Coordinates of C-alpha atoms in Angstrom, one line a residue:
M1 CA 74.5 123.9 196.4
T2 CA 73.5 127.8 195.6
T3 CA 74.9 130.6 193.9
D4 CA 73.8 133.9 192.6
H5 CA 75.1 133.6 189.2
N6 CA 73.7 131.0 186.7
Y7 CA 76.7 129.6 185.0
L8 CA 74.5 126.8 183.4
A9 CA 72.4 129.5 181.7
D10 CA 75.8 131.2 180.5
A11 CA 77.1 128.0 179.3
L12 CA 74.1 127.3 177.3
V13 CA 74.2 130.8 175.9
F14 CA 77.8 130.1 174.8
L15 CA 77.1 126.9 173.3
G16 CA 73.8 128.0 171.5
A17 CA 75.8 130.8 169.8
A18 CA 78.5 128.5 168.7
I19 CA 75.8 126.1 167.6
V20 CA 73.6 128.4 165.4
F21 CA 76.6 130.9 164.0
V22 CA 79.6 128.7 163.4
P23 CA 77.9 126.4 161.1
I24 CA 76.5 129.3 159.2
A25 CA 79.8 130.8 158.7
K26 CA 81.2 127.4 157.7
R27 CA 78.6 127.0 155.0
A28 CA 78.8 130.4 154.0
G29 CA 82.7 129.7 153.5
L30 CA 83.6 132.2 156.1
G31 CA 85.5 129.9 158.6
S32 CA 84.6 128.9 162.1
V33 CA 86.8 131.9 163.9
L34 CA 84.4 134.4 162.1
G35 CA 81.3 132.5 163.3
Y36 CA 82.4 132.5 166.8
L37 CA 83.3 136.2 166.4
I38 CA 79.6 136.9 165.2
G39 CA 78.2 134.7 167.8
G40 CA 79.9 136.9 170.5
I41 CA 78.8 140.0 169.0
A42 CA 75.0 138.8 168.8
I43 CA 75.1 137.6 172.6
G44 CA 77.4 140.7 173.7
P45 CA 76.0 143.5 175.9
F46 CA 75.6 145.5 172.9
V47 CA 73.3 143.5 171.1
L48 CA 70.9 141.0 172.7
G49 CA 72.8 141.4 176.3
F50 CA 72.7 137.9 177.0
I51 CA 76.1 137.9 178.5
E52 CA 77.3 141.3 180.4
D53 CA 80.6 140.4 181.7
S54 CA 82.8 140.0 178.6
D55 CA 86.2 140.8 180.1
S56 CA 86.1 137.9 182.7
I57 CA 84.9 135.5 179.8
L58 CA 87.8 136.7 178.0
H59 CA 90.6 136.4 180.6
F60 CA 89.0 132.7 181.6
S61 CA 88.9 131.8 178.0
E62 CA 92.4 132.8 177.2
F63 CA 93.3 129.2 178.7
G64 CA 92.2 127.8 175.6
V65 CA 95.5 129.6 174.3
V66 CA 97.7 128.0 176.7
L67 CA 96.3 124.6 176.1
L68 CA 96.8 125.1 172.3
L69 CA 100.4 125.7 173.2
F70 CA 100.8 122.7 175.2
L71 CA 99.7 120.5 172.5
I72 CA 101.6 122.2 169.8
G73 CA 104.9 121.8 172.2
L74 CA 104.0 117.9 172.2
E75 CA 104.4 118.0 168.6
L76 CA 108.1 119.7 168.6
N77 CA 110.8 117.7 170.2
P78 CA 113.9 119.6 171.6
S79 CA 115.8 119.0 168.4
R80 CA 113.4 120.0 166.0
L81 CA 112.9 123.2 168.0
W82 CA 116.5 123.6 168.2
G83 CA 116.4 123.2 164.3
M84 CA 113.8 126.2 163.9
R85 CA 116.0 128.6 165.9
R86 CA 116.7 130.8 162.8
Q87 CA 113.3 131.1 162.1
I88 CA 112.1 132.1 165.6
F89 CA 115.0 134.3 166.5
G90 CA 115.6 135.7 163.2
L91 CA 112.4 136.0 161.5
G92 CA 110.3 136.2 164.9
G93 CA 112.9 138.9 166.0
S94 CA 112.8 141.1 162.6
Q95 CA 109.0 141.1 162.7
V96 CA 108.6 142.5 166.6
L97 CA 111.4 145.1 166.0
L98 CA 110.8 146.2 162.5
T99 CA 106.9 146.6 163.5
A100 CA 107.5 148.4 166.7
L101 CA 110.0 150.8 165.1
L102 CA 107.6 151.7 162.2
L103 CA 104.4 152.2 164.8
A104 CA 106.5 154.1 167.2
A105 CA 107.9 156.3 164.5
I106 CA 104.4 157.0 163.4
G107 CA 103.2 157.9 166.8
M108 CA 106.2 160.4 167.5
A109 CA 105.5 162.0 164.0
L110 CA 101.9 162.6 165.5
N111 CA 103.4 164.2 168.4
L112 CA 102.3 161.6 170.8
D113 CA 103.7 160.8 174.2
W114 CA 106.6 158.8 173.6
R115 CA 105.9 156.5 176.5
L116 CA 102.4 156.1 174.6
C117 CA 104.3 155.3 171.5
L118 CA 106.5 152.9 173.1
V119 CA 103.5 150.8 174.9
A120 CA 101.2 151.0 171.8
A121 CA 104.1 150.1 169.3
G122 CA 105.5 146.9 171.6
G123 CA 101.7 145.7 172.1
L124 CA 100.5 146.2 168.8
A125 CA 103.6 144.4 167.0
L126 CA 102.3 141.1 168.8
S127 CA 99.8 138.9 166.6
S128 CA 97.0 136.7 167.8
T129 CA 98.4 133.4 168.5
A130 CA 94.6 132.2 169.0
I131 CA 93.5 133.3 165.7
A132 CA 96.7 132.6 163.5
L133 CA 96.9 129.0 164.9
Q134 CA 93.3 128.4 164.4
T135 CA 93.1 129.8 161.0
L136 CA 96.2 127.9 159.8
E137 CA 95.1 124.4 161.6
E138 CA 91.5 125.1 159.8
R139 CA 92.9 125.7 156.6
N140 CA 95.6 123.0 156.7
L141 CA 98.3 125.3 156.1
M142 CA 100.5 124.3 159.3
H143 CA 102.7 122.3 157.3
T144 CA 103.2 124.9 154.6
S145 CA 106.2 127.3 154.3
A146 CA 103.5 129.7 155.3
G147 CA 102.3 127.8 158.5
Q148 CA 106.0 127.1 159.6
N149 CA 107.2 130.6 159.5
G150 CA 104.1 131.9 161.0
F151 CA 104.3 129.8 163.8
A152 CA 107.8 130.6 164.7
V153 CA 107.3 134.3 164.5
L154 CA 104.3 133.4 167.0
L155 CA 106.6 131.6 169.2
F156 CA 109.0 134.5 169.3
Q157 CA 106.1 136.8 170.1
D158 CA 105.4 134.9 173.1
I159 CA 108.9 135.1 174.4
A160 CA 109.2 138.6 173.5
V161 CA 106.1 139.3 176.0
I162 CA 108.3 138.7 178.9
P163 CA 111.0 141.5 178.2
M164 CA 108.2 144.2 177.3
I165 CA 106.4 143.4 180.6
A166 CA 109.6 143.6 182.5
L167 CA 110.5 147.0 180.8
L168 CA 107.3 148.4 181.7
P169 CA 108.3 149.7 185.3
L170 CA 111.2 151.8 183.6
L171 CA 108.4 154.0 181.9
V172 CA 106.5 154.9 185.1
T173 CA 107.2 158.6 186.3
T174 CA 104.9 158.9 189.1
G175 CA 103.1 156.9 191.6
Y176 CA 103.6 153.0 190.9
S177 CA 107.1 151.7 190.4
A178 CA 109.2 148.7 191.2
S179 CA 112.4 148.9 193.5
G180 CA 115.5 147.6 191.9
S181 CA 115.6 144.8 194.3
E182 CA 111.9 144.0 193.2
A183 CA 112.9 143.9 189.5
W184 CA 115.9 141.5 190.3
L185 CA 113.7 139.3 192.7
Q186 CA 111.3 139.0 189.6
V187 CA 114.1 138.2 187.3
V188 CA 115.4 135.3 189.8
K189 CA 111.7 133.8 190.3
A190 CA 111.3 133.5 186.4
V191 CA 114.7 131.9 185.9
A192 CA 113.9 129.4 188.9
A193 CA 110.3 128.7 187.6
I194 CA 112.0 128.0 184.0
A195 CA 114.5 125.5 185.6
L196 CA 111.9 123.8 187.5
I197 CA 110.0 123.2 184.3
I198 CA 112.7 122.0 182.5
F199 CA 114.0 119.9 185.3
G200 CA 110.3 118.5 186.0
G201 CA 109.9 117.8 182.5
H202 CA 113.1 115.6 182.0
Y203 CA 113.1 113.8 185.5
V204 CA 109.6 113.8 187.1
L205 CA 106.9 113.9 184.7
T206 CA 107.2 110.8 182.9
P207 CA 107.7 108.7 186.0
V208 CA 104.5 110.3 187.4
L209 CA 102.7 109.7 184.2
K210 CA 103.7 106.1 184.2
R211 CA 102.5 105.8 187.7
I212 CA 99.0 107.2 186.9
A213 CA 98.8 105.1 183.6
S214 CA 99.3 102.1 185.9
L215 CA 96.1 102.9 187.6
H216 CA 94.4 102.1 184.3
M217 CA 92.1 104.8 185.1
R218 CA 91.1 107.2 182.3
E219 CA 89.6 110.1 184.3
M220 CA 92.6 110.2 186.3
F221 CA 94.8 110.4 183.4
T222 CA 92.5 113.3 182.4
A223 CA 92.5 115.1 185.7
F224 CA 96.4 114.8 185.9
S225 CA 96.7 116.1 182.4
L226 CA 94.7 119.1 183.1
A227 CA 96.3 119.6 186.6
L228 CA 99.5 119.5 184.9
V229 CA 98.7 122.1 182.1
I230 CA 97.0 124.5 184.9
G231 CA 99.7 124.1 187.4
I232 CA 102.3 125.1 184.9
A233 CA 100.4 128.0 183.8
Q234 CA 99.5 129.3 187.5
L235 CA 103.4 129.1 188.0
M236 CA 104.1 131.3 185.0
N237 CA 101.4 133.9 186.1
Y238 CA 102.8 134.0 189.3
V239 CA 106.2 134.9 188.3
G240 CA 105.0 137.4 185.8
L241 CA 105.6 134.9 182.7
S242 CA 103.6 133.9 179.9
M243 CA 101.2 131.0 180.5
A244 CA 101.3 129.8 177.1
L245 CA 105.1 130.0 177.0
G246 CA 105.3 127.9 179.9
T247 CA 102.9 125.1 178.8
F248 CA 104.8 125.2 175.5
L249 CA 107.8 124.3 177.1
A250 CA 106.5 121.6 179.1
G251 CA 104.9 120.0 176.1
V252 CA 108.3 120.3 174.0
L253 CA 109.9 118.4 176.9
L254 CA 107.1 115.7 176.8
A255 CA 107.3 115.6 173.0
D256 CA 109.4 112.2 173.1
S257 CA 107.5 110.9 176.0
E258 CA 105.7 107.5 175.2
Y259 CA 102.3 109.3 176.7
R260 CA 102.4 111.8 174.4
H261 CA 99.5 110.7 172.2
E262 CA 97.3 110.2 175.7
L263 CA 98.1 113.5 176.7
E264 CA 96.8 114.9 173.1
I265 CA 93.8 112.9 173.2
D266 CA 92.8 114.2 176.7
I267 CA 93.6 117.9 176.2
E268 CA 92.3 118.3 172.8
P269 CA 88.5 118.7 173.6
F270 CA 88.9 121.0 176.4
K271 CA 91.4 123.0 173.9
G272 CA 88.5 123.0 171.3
L273 CA 86.1 124.5 173.5
L274 CA 87.9 127.1 175.2
M275 CA 89.4 128.2 172.0
G276 CA 85.7 128.7 170.6
L277 CA 85.1 130.6 174.0
F278 CA 87.8 132.9 173.6
F279 CA 86.5 134.0 170.0
I280 CA 83.1 134.4 171.4
A281 CA 84.6 136.6 174.0
V282 CA 86.8 138.6 171.6
G283 CA 83.3 139.4 169.9
M284 CA 81.5 140.0 173.0
S285 CA 84.1 142.7 174.1
I286 CA 83.5 145.2 171.1
D287 CA 82.4 148.6 172.6
F288 CA 80.0 149.4 170.2
Q289 CA 79.1 152.7 172.0
L290 CA 82.9 153.8 172.2
L291 CA 83.1 153.0 168.5
A292 CA 80.4 155.0 167.7
L293 CA 81.8 158.0 169.4
Q294 CA 85.5 157.6 168.4
Y295 CA 85.2 155.5 165.1
L296 CA 87.5 157.6 163.1
P297 CA 90.6 157.1 165.2
I298 CA 89.5 153.6 166.2
I299 CA 89.6 152.7 162.6
A300 CA 92.4 154.6 161.5
L301 CA 94.6 153.0 164.1
A302 CA 93.4 149.4 163.1
V303 CA 94.1 150.1 159.5
T304 CA 97.6 151.5 160.5
L305 CA 98.1 148.4 162.4
I306 CA 97.2 145.9 159.8
G307 CA 98.8 147.9 157.0
V308 CA 102.1 148.3 159.0
K309 CA 102.3 144.8 159.9
A310 CA 101.4 143.4 156.8
A311 CA 103.9 145.5 155.0
V312 CA 106.6 144.2 157.2
L313 CA 105.5 140.8 157.2
Y314 CA 105.4 140.5 153.4
S315 CA 108.7 141.9 152.9
L316 CA 110.0 139.6 155.3
A317 CA 108.5 136.6 153.5
W318 CA 110.1 138.2 150.6
K319 CA 113.5 138.3 151.7
L320 CA 113.0 134.7 152.9
S321 CA 112.3 133.6 149.3
L322 CA 108.7 132.0 149.8
N323 CA 106.6 131.8 146.8
Q324 CA 103.8 134.4 146.4
I325 CA 101.0 132.3 147.5
D326 CA 102.8 131.6 150.9
R327 CA 103.9 135.1 151.3
M328 CA 100.2 136.2 151.1
R329 CA 98.9 133.5 153.3
F330 CA 101.9 134.3 156.0
T331 CA 100.8 138.1 155.9
A332 CA 97.1 137.5 156.1
V333 CA 97.2 135.4 159.0
L334 CA 99.5 137.4 161.2
A335 CA 98.5 141.0 160.5
Q336 CA 96.5 141.3 163.6
G337 CA 96.8 142.7 167.1
G338 CA 97.0 139.9 169.8
E339 CA 95.7 138.9 173.1
F340 CA 99.1 139.8 174.8
A341 CA 98.4 143.5 173.9
F342 CA 95.3 143.5 176.2
V343 CA 97.7 142.3 178.9
I344 CA 100.2 145.1 178.2
F345 CA 97.8 147.7 177.8
N346 CA 96.0 147.0 180.7
L347 CA 99.4 146.9 182.9
A348 CA 100.4 150.0 181.2
Y349 CA 97.0 152.0 182.4
A350 CA 97.3 150.1 185.9
S351 CA 101.0 151.8 186.0
Q352 CA 99.6 155.2 185.0
I353 CA 101.8 155.2 181.7
I354 CA 98.7 155.5 179.3
S355 CA 95.5 157.1 179.9
E356 CA 92.2 155.4 180.2
E357 CA 91.1 156.6 176.9
A358 CA 94.3 155.5 175.2
Q359 CA 94.0 152.0 176.7
S360 CA 90.1 151.8 175.5
L361 CA 91.2 153.0 171.9
L362 CA 94.3 150.7 171.5
V363 CA 92.2 147.5 173.0
L364 CA 89.2 148.2 170.6
S365 CA 91.6 148.5 167.6
V366 CA 93.1 145.3 168.4
V367 CA 89.7 143.7 168.9
I368 CA 88.7 145.3 165.0
S369 CA 91.9 143.9 163.7
M370 CA 91.2 140.4 165.2
V371 CA 87.9 140.4 163.6
C372 CA 89.2 141.5 160.1
T373 CA 91.6 138.6 160.2
P374 CA 89.1 136.1 159.0
L375 CA 87.7 138.4 156.0
L376 CA 91.6 139.3 155.0
C377 CA 92.2 135.5 154.7
N378 CA 89.2 135.0 152.5
L379 CA 90.2 137.8 150.7
V380 CA 93.6 136.6 150.1
E381 CA 92.4 133.0 149.1
W382 CA 90.0 134.8 146.6
I383 CA 92.9 136.6 145.1
I384 CA 95.0 133.2 145.0
A385 CA 92.1 131.6 143.0
R386 CA 91.6 134.6 140.8
R387 CA 95.3 134.3 140.0
S388 CA 95.5 130.9 139.4
M389 CA 92.5 131.0 136.8
A390 CA 94.5 133.8 135.2
V391 CA 97.6 131.7 135.1
S392 CA 95.7 128.9 133.8
N393 CA 94.8 130.6 130.4
D394 CA 98.6 130.4 130.1
S395 CA 99.3 127.0 131.0
D396 CA 102.4 125.2 130.1
P397 CA 102.6 124.0 126.6
I398 CA 102.3 120.3 126.4
D399 CA 103.7 118.2 123.5
S400 CA 100.8 115.9 122.7
E401 CA 103.7 112.9 122.0
D402 CA 104.7 113.1 125.9
G403 CA 102.6 110.2 126.9
N404 CA 99.7 108.0 126.0
I405 CA 98.3 107.8 129.5
L406 CA 97.0 111.1 131.0
I407 CA 97.2 111.4 134.7
C408 CA 94.9 114.5 135.8
G409 CA 96.1 115.4 139.6
Y410 CA 99.4 114.7 140.7
G411 CA 99.1 115.0 144.4
R412 CA 99.6 112.0 146.8
Y413 CA 97.2 109.8 145.1
G414 CA 98.3 110.4 141.6
Q415 CA 101.8 109.9 142.3
V416 CA 101.5 106.3 143.2
I417 CA 100.0 105.5 140.1
G418 CA 102.2 107.7 138.1
R419 CA 105.5 106.2 139.9
M420 CA 104.1 102.7 139.2
L421 CA 103.4 103.2 135.5
H422 CA 106.8 105.2 135.0
G423 CA 108.4 102.2 136.7
L424 CA 107.0 99.6 134.3
G425 CA 107.9 101.8 131.3
H426 CA 104.5 103.4 130.2
K427 CA 104.8 107.0 128.9
T428 CA 102.4 109.3 131.0
T429 CA 101.4 113.0 130.6
L430 CA 101.1 114.4 134.3
I431 CA 99.0 117.7 134.9
D432 CA 98.1 119.4 138.0
A433 CA 96.9 123.0 138.8
D434 CA 99.0 123.6 142.2
P435 CA 102.3 125.6 141.4
N436 CA 103.5 124.6 144.6
Q437 CA 102.9 120.8 144.4
I438 CA 104.5 121.1 140.9
E439 CA 107.4 122.6 142.2
L440 CA 108.0 120.2 145.0
V441 CA 107.7 117.3 142.3
R442 CA 109.9 118.9 139.8
K443 CA 112.5 118.5 142.4
F444 CA 112.3 114.7 142.5
G445 CA 112.7 114.7 138.7
F446 CA 109.3 114.2 137.5
K447 CA 108.0 116.2 134.3
V448 CA 104.4 117.6 135.7
F449 CA 102.6 120.1 133.4
F450 CA 100.9 123.0 135.1
G451 CA 97.5 123.3 133.5
D452 CA 93.8 123.3 134.7
V453 CA 92.4 120.2 133.6
T454 CA 88.9 121.1 133.5
R455 CA 89.6 123.1 130.1
L456 CA 88.8 120.9 127.3
D457 CA 91.3 122.5 125.1
L458 CA 94.1 121.8 127.5
L459 CA 93.2 117.9 127.4
E460 CA 92.9 118.0 123.7
S461 CA 96.5 119.6 123.5
A462 CA 97.8 116.8 125.8
G463 CA 96.5 114.0 123.5
I464 CA 93.5 112.8 125.2
A465 CA 92.2 111.8 121.7
N466 CA 95.0 109.3 121.0
A467 CA 95.4 108.4 124.7
K468 CA 95.2 104.6 125.9
A469 CA 93.5 105.8 129.2
V470 CA 92.9 109.0 131.4
I471 CA 93.3 108.7 134.9
L472 CA 91.5 111.2 137.3
T473 CA 92.9 111.7 140.9
L474 CA 91.9 114.9 141.7
D475 CA 90.6 115.9 145.4
D476 CA 87.5 117.3 144.6
P477 CA 84.7 114.9 143.9
R478 CA 82.6 117.2 142.0
T479 CA 85.5 118.2 139.7
V480 CA 86.2 114.6 138.9
T481 CA 82.5 113.7 138.3
Y482 CA 82.3 116.6 135.9
L483 CA 85.5 116.0 134.3
T484 CA 84.1 112.4 133.4
E485 CA 80.9 113.4 132.0
Q486 CA 82.9 115.9 129.6
I487 CA 85.7 113.4 128.6
H488 CA 82.9 110.7 128.1
K489 CA 80.8 113.2 126.1
N490 CA 83.7 114.6 123.8
W491 CA 86.1 111.7 123.5
P492 CA 83.7 108.4 123.9
K493 CA 86.1 105.9 123.3
T494 CA 88.7 107.2 125.8
I495 CA 89.1 104.6 128.7
I496 CA 88.3 106.9 132.1
L497 CA 89.5 105.7 135.3
A498 CA 88.7 107.8 138.4
R499 CA 89.3 108.2 141.9
A500 CA 85.9 108.1 144.0
R501 CA 85.3 109.7 147.5
N502 CA 83.1 107.3 148.5
R503 CA 80.4 104.9 147.6
Q504 CA 77.7 107.3 146.3
H505 CA 80.5 109.2 144.4
A506 CA 81.4 105.9 142.8
I507 CA 78.1 105.5 141.6
D508 CA 77.9 109.0 140.3
L509 CA 81.1 108.1 138.2
Y510 CA 79.8 104.9 136.9
K511 CA 76.8 107.0 135.6
A512 CA 78.9 109.5 134.3
G513 CA 80.5 107.2 132.0
A514 CA 84.0 105.9 133.7
N515 CA 85.3 102.8 132.9
G516 CA 86.8 101.9 136.4
I517 CA 87.0 103.4 139.7
S518 CA 88.7 103.0 142.8
R519 CA 87.0 104.0 146.1
E520 CA 90.0 106.0 148.1
T521 CA 89.7 103.8 151.4
F522 CA 88.1 100.5 150.0
S523 CA 91.2 98.8 148.9
S524 CA 93.3 99.6 152.2
A525 CA 90.2 98.8 154.3
L526 CA 90.2 95.2 152.8
E527 CA 93.8 94.6 153.1
L528 CA 93.4 95.5 156.9
G529 CA 90.5 93.4 156.8
G530 CA 92.5 90.3 155.6
T531 CA 95.1 91.0 158.2
A532 CA 92.7 90.8 160.7
L533 CA 91.4 87.4 159.4
N534 CA 94.9 86.1 159.5
F535 CA 95.4 87.0 163.1
L536 CA 92.0 85.4 163.9
G537 CA 93.3 82.3 163.0
M538 CA 92.7 82.2 159.1
T539 CA 95.8 81.2 156.9
K540 CA 96.9 84.0 154.8
H541 CA 95.7 82.2 151.3
N542 CA 92.0 81.8 152.8
A543 CA 92.1 85.4 154.4
W544 CA 93.0 86.8 150.8
K545 CA 90.2 84.4 149.1
A546 CA 87.7 85.7 151.6
V547 CA 88.7 89.1 150.8
Q548 CA 88.8 88.8 147.2
K549 CA 84.9 87.3 147.4
F550 CA 84.0 90.3 149.8
K551 CA 85.4 92.8 146.9
H552 CA 83.7 90.7 144.2
Y553 CA 80.2 90.8 145.8
D554 CA 80.6 94.3 147.1
E555 CA 81.4 95.3 143.2
K556 CA 78.4 93.6 142.2
M557 CA 76.1 95.4 144.6
L558 CA 77.5 98.7 144.0
A559 CA 76.3 98.1 140.5
A560 CA 73.1 97.0 141.4
Q561 CA 72.8 100.1 143.9
S562 CA 73.4 102.4 140.6
D563 CA 70.2 101.2 139.4
F564 CA 68.3 102.7 142.8
A565 CA 70.3 105.9 143.1
G566 CA 68.0 108.7 144.5
D567 CA 65.6 105.8 146.1
E568 CA 66.6 105.5 149.6
D569 CA 64.4 103.1 150.7
S570 CA 64.7 100.6 147.9
L571 CA 68.6 101.2 148.6
I572 CA 68.1 100.3 152.5
Q573 CA 66.2 97.2 151.4
L574 CA 68.8 96.2 149.2
S575 CA 71.7 96.6 151.9
H576 CA 69.9 94.4 154.0
R577 CA 69.6 91.6 151.4
A578 CA 73.0 91.9 150.3
R579 CA 74.2 91.4 153.9
R580 CA 72.1 88.1 154.4
D581 CA 73.4 86.9 151.1
L582 CA 76.9 87.6 151.8
E583 CA 76.5 85.9 155.2
E584 CA 75.0 83.0 153.5
I585 CA 77.9 82.7 151.0
Y586 CA 80.6 82.8 153.5
R587 CA 78.9 80.0 155.5
Q588 CA 78.6 77.7 152.7
D589 CA 82.2 78.7 151.6
Q590 CA 83.5 78.1 155.0
K591 CA 83.7 74.0 154.6
K592 CA 85.8 74.5 151.5
L593 CA 88.1 77.4 152.9
E594 CA 88.9 75.0 155.7
E595 CA 89.5 71.9 153.3
D596 CA 91.9 74.4 151.3
D597 CA 93.6 75.5 154.3
N598 CA 97.0 74.4 153.0
D599 CA 98.6 77.5 151.0
W600 CA 100.8 80.5 152.3
S601 CA 100.8 79.5 155.7

């Protein structure tokens, strides 16, 4: 096979850009999206020039958004989607309408052509589904109020693209226009396509998936999964609807299918690669020559876009009574232009509704706003962190008589311990630094104090000097180690029990002065190991004894490893020797275990 274009070389350039720039951006705390964008700028036509045709790459990579919406649809069954109808149509509709009205009013006030104002306002009111959802997932915000409401707004925007594109021919005054019969035919095609997807999703897809799965050929299931998404996307594209909306609808219809998880596993790797390619293509599409010539109107337009959209989003979030942190995150994630604006502006230019210059300025301003999103999100997180530090100086007053066991960190881990101790009648003092978490837990009747537990004066006022024990359950291993050191140094008689992230962290905590530690996954892994032994034929009692023997031996080994911390060669030798010793112990105990094989059966 011969071809004039070396696609393998292009693929190598894209992968190389991702491998080089994304880890750097992640390590610098800028997020992967900004890493992809910077990589795209570097390899694009205006810097290194490795890739010239950014438009076709951008168009192809938009399929990543299509795959993303399909996967999101798989997470939302119809009943859950129906439950979000107020957010989707109320919040999403208000955002699009208010943003478009304000932007159009600004354009009209500047004496711009009314058709340009309408096209620009409609296109700029839409946000980037790709950037917003990637940012929410990367920052683990999808399940927060900011994430759920942001997703609802994005979903409405995908729906809103349909009437926007359908109404464009009404703005045409010369040349190109669609007749009334053509417009009606288009509507009929769109309705028929949606009906076909709904009917097929309900009555056809599951039996076909069952037949494909019965072949027991993984590659065929993957091929069918991709063919399904591509086919629906092409159908929606043919009738002039959003490809992403069509695949989202198909995903929702398959959300209750027994093949949902298989579809997710097969589609996920393609989605990740294409999303990265999309961000790289956005970076490549920045026209630095045009930016240099028209930087004032482009920057002014990008700033106006972000400013107006941020004002509308923040106001709506305030109206919804979101807390301040969620309001800020909700605003930052959605305050940019979106990929559907490219489609609307290109169609408007092709229909001679707007000029080529206006189209170029609008597209570039949207790209600039996309690039600003990761920076805006980082700024918001910085402000939240600063405010948390300021608020922590005014922590909740804590009565030192509240409890004789201090639990620092009341997330999922701390809650289990707190509930157990409370149930056994122990008095506890609970402290956490997350206002959202405290608000949530207080709704369930638990008294949790707000405060920064790294402040020793706060611990002192909480009565650490007289506490029977302090339990550290925080997520951040470095904070847990630091607190262990400080508590051991200032209150050496206090019992310190700490949550360890892993084996090395456990060693660090013992060296810092912890009296007892619990590795996050160790106990659950042992429990599952005991279950496995039971299923392999060992009685429950003997399985339990085997687990306890392993636990005892592993804890002895952990204590021995702490003496060789930092000496990798010695640790490896110790590990090999310990493995052989454990095998010998189990071999010697096997006969005894069999003799005692008469309990818990």
